Coordinates of C-alpha atoms in Angstrom, one line a residue:
M1 CA 18.3 -10.0 6.3
R2 CA 14.5 -10.3 5.9
R3 CA 14.0 -9.5 9.5
V4 CA 16.2 -6.4 9.1
L5 CA 14.2 -5.2 6.1
S6 CA 10.9 -5.9 7.9
L7 CA 12.1 -3.8 10.8
L8 CA 13.3 -1.1 8.4
L9 CA 9.9 -1.0 6.7
A10 CA 8.1 -0.7 10.0
A11 CA 10.5 2.0 11.1
A12 CA 10.0 3.9 7.9
V13 CA 6.3 3.8 8.3
L14 CA 6.3 4.7 11.9
G15 CA 9.0 7.4 11.5
G16 CA 6.7 9.2 9.0
C17 CA 3.7 9.0 11.2
S18 CA 2.7 11.9 13.4
G19 CA -0.7 13.0 14.4
E20 CA -2.3 15.1 17.0
P21 CA -5.5 14.6 19.0
K22 CA -8.8 15.1 17.3
S23 CA -8.8 18.8 18.2
T24 CA -6.8 19.4 15.0
P25 CA -9.1 19.1 12.0
E26 CA -6.8 17.0 9.8
P27 CA -3.5 15.8 11.3
T28 CA -0.7 15.4 8.9
S29 CA 2.5 13.4 8.7
S30 CA 5.5 13.5 6.4
S31 CA 3.6 11.1 4.1
G32 CA 0.3 13.0 4.0
P33 CA -2.8 13.5 6.1
V34 CA -3.6 11.0 8.9
K35 CA -7.1 9.6 8.1
A36 CA -9.5 7.9 10.5
M37 CA -9.8 4.2 10.1
S38 CA -11.0 1.3 12.3
H39 CA -8.4 -1.3 13.3
A40 CA -10.3 -4.0 11.4
D41 CA -10.3 -1.9 8.2
A42 CA -6.6 -1.1 8.5
K43 CA -5.8 -4.8 8.9
A44 CA -8.0 -5.6 5.9
L45 CA -6.3 -3.0 3.8
A46 CA -2.8 -4.4 4.7
G47 CA -4.1 -7.9 4.0
K48 CA -5.4 -6.9 0.6
Y49 CA -2.0 -5.7 -0.5
R50 CA -0.3 -8.8 0.9
D51 CA -2.8 -11.1 -0.8
E52 CA -2.4 -9.2 -4.1
A53 CA 1.4 -9.7 -4.0
V54 CA 1.0 -13.4 -3.1
S55 CA -1.5 -13.9 -5.9
T56 CA 0.8 -12.2 -8.4
I57 CA 3.6 -14.5 -7.3
G58 CA 1.3 -17.4 -8.0
A59 CA 1.9 -19.5 -4.9
A60 CA 0.2 -19.7 -1.5
L61 CA 1.6 -18.3 1.8
R62 CA 3.6 -20.8 3.8
G63 CA 1.5 -20.8 7.0
A64 CA -0.6 -18.0 8.4
P65 CA 0.6 -14.5 7.9
T66 CA 1.6 -12.3 10.8
E67 CA -0.6 -9.3 11.4
N68 CA 0.0 -6.5 13.9
L69 CA -1.2 -3.0 14.8
V70 CA 1.6 -0.7 16.0
P71 CA 1.4 2.8 17.5
C72 CA 2.6 5.8 15.6
E73 CA 3.3 9.2 17.1
G74 CA 0.3 10.7 18.8
P75 CA -2.1 9.3 21.2
H76 CA -4.6 7.7 18.8
T77 CA -2.5 6.9 15.7
F78 CA -1.5 3.4 14.5
A79 CA -0.3 1.5 11.5
A80 CA -1.2 -2.0 10.4
L81 CA 1.7 -4.4 9.5
T82 CA 1.5 -7.8 7.9
Y83 CA 4.0 -10.2 6.4
G84 CA 4.2 -13.8 5.2
D85 CA 6.6 -16.1 3.4
V86 CA 5.8 -17.5 0.0
P87 CA 7.7 -20.6 -1.2
V88 CA 9.9 -19.7 -4.2
T89 CA 13.1 -21.5 -5.0
A90 CA 16.4 -19.5 -5.0
D91 CA 16.8 -19.8 -8.8
Q92 CA 13.3 -18.4 -9.3
Q93 CA 13.5 -15.5 -6.9
P94 CA 14.9 -12.9 -9.3
A95 CA 12.2 -13.7 -11.9
V96 CA 9.5 -13.5 -9.3
L97 CA 10.7 -10.2 -8.0
Q98 CA 10.9 -8.8 -11.6
K99 CA 7.3 -10.1 -12.2
L100 CA 6.1 -8.2 -9.1
R101 CA 8.1 -5.1 -10.1
D102 CA 6.5 -5.2 -13.6
Y103 CA 3.0 -5.6 -12.1
Y104 CA 3.5 -2.7 -9.7
V105 CA 4.9 -0.4 -12.4
A106 CA 1.9 -1.2 -14.7
A107 CA -0.4 -0.6 -11.8
K108 CA 1.2 2.9 -11.3
Y109 CA 2.8 2.1 -7.9
T110 CA 5.9 4.1 -7.0
V111 CA 8.6 1.4 -7.4
E112 CA 12.2 1.8 -6.3
P113 CA 15.0 0.5 -8.5
P114 CA 16.0 -3.1 -7.7
S115 CA 18.4 -3.5 -4.8
T116 CA 22.0 -4.1 -5.6
D117 CA 22.8 -5.6 -2.2
P118 CA 23.5 -9.3 -3.0
S119 CA 22.3 -10.3 0.5
D120 CA 18.7 -9.4 -0.2
H121 CA 18.5 -10.9 -3.7
G122 CA 17.1 -7.9 -5.5
A123 CA 14.5 -6.8 -2.9
L124 CA 11.5 -5.0 -4.3
N125 CA 10.3 -1.9 -2.5
A126 CA 7.1 -0.1 -3.7
T127 CA 4.4 2.3 -2.4
G128 CA 0.9 1.6 -3.6
P129 CA -2.3 3.6 -3.7
D130 CA -3.4 4.5 -0.2
R131 CA 0.3 5.1 0.7
V132 CA 0.7 1.4 1.6
A133 CA 4.4 0.4 1.6
L134 CA 5.4 -3.0 0.3
S135 CA 8.7 -4.8 0.5
V136 CA 9.3 -8.2 -1.0
V137 CA 12.7 -9.8 -0.2
G138 CA 14.2 -13.1 -1.3
D139 CA 16.1 -15.2 1.2
G140 CA 18.3 -16.9 -1.4
T141 CA 17.1 -20.4 -0.3
D142 CA 13.4 -21.3 -0.6
A143 CA 11.1 -18.3 0.1
V144 CA 10.4 -14.6 -0.5
R145 CA 8.9 -12.6 2.3
V146 CA 6.1 -10.2 1.5
N147 CA 6.0 -7.2 4.0
V148 CA 3.2 -4.7 4.0
A149 CA 2.8 -1.5 6.1
T150 CA -0.1 0.9 6.0
P151 CA 0.4 4.6 6.7
C152 CA -0.6 5.9 10.1
F153 CA -4.3 6.1 10.8
E154 CA -6.2 7.7 13.5
S155 CA -8.7 5.8 15.7
S156 CA -10.3 6.1 19.1
E157 CA -10.1 2.3 19.5
P158 CA -7.7 1.1 22.2
L159 CA -4.6 -0.3 20.5
A160 CA -3.7 -2.8 23.2
N161 CA -6.8 -4.9 22.5
A162 CA -6.4 -4.9 18.7
S163 CA -3.1 -6.7 18.1
S164 CA -3.0 -10.3 17.0

């Protein structure tokens, strides 16, 4: 289920991305203007939100996070995606997701109501400042996955050389 939600998060970000070549003064997408940003800065932005969630949970990531740059619509637009698993026992997952939900509400993020689908254990979906989308999903066993996707950005950097 976590992989499905990760893919849905990526599809939602990419589906809302559209941009035109630089000849348009300020390209827009369904989620707002497409701003210029370097690949490194976009990865750092996504990582900042991931690390903020992990810190709020109060545990370290299990292993290294996954980080990718993915193309959006348009020749020079991309989004940064990152995710990682945080060890949280099944009985603690609802409390951890509520703790994050409370944190994001207090920080004025746009927070969706808790999921009622029992297979995702009360998944948290939020949009933070900078239009960064977050999804935190419990697996019902021993971890929650923190997924982060930036909005689309515009860059003249070649995308093929920037993925990790």
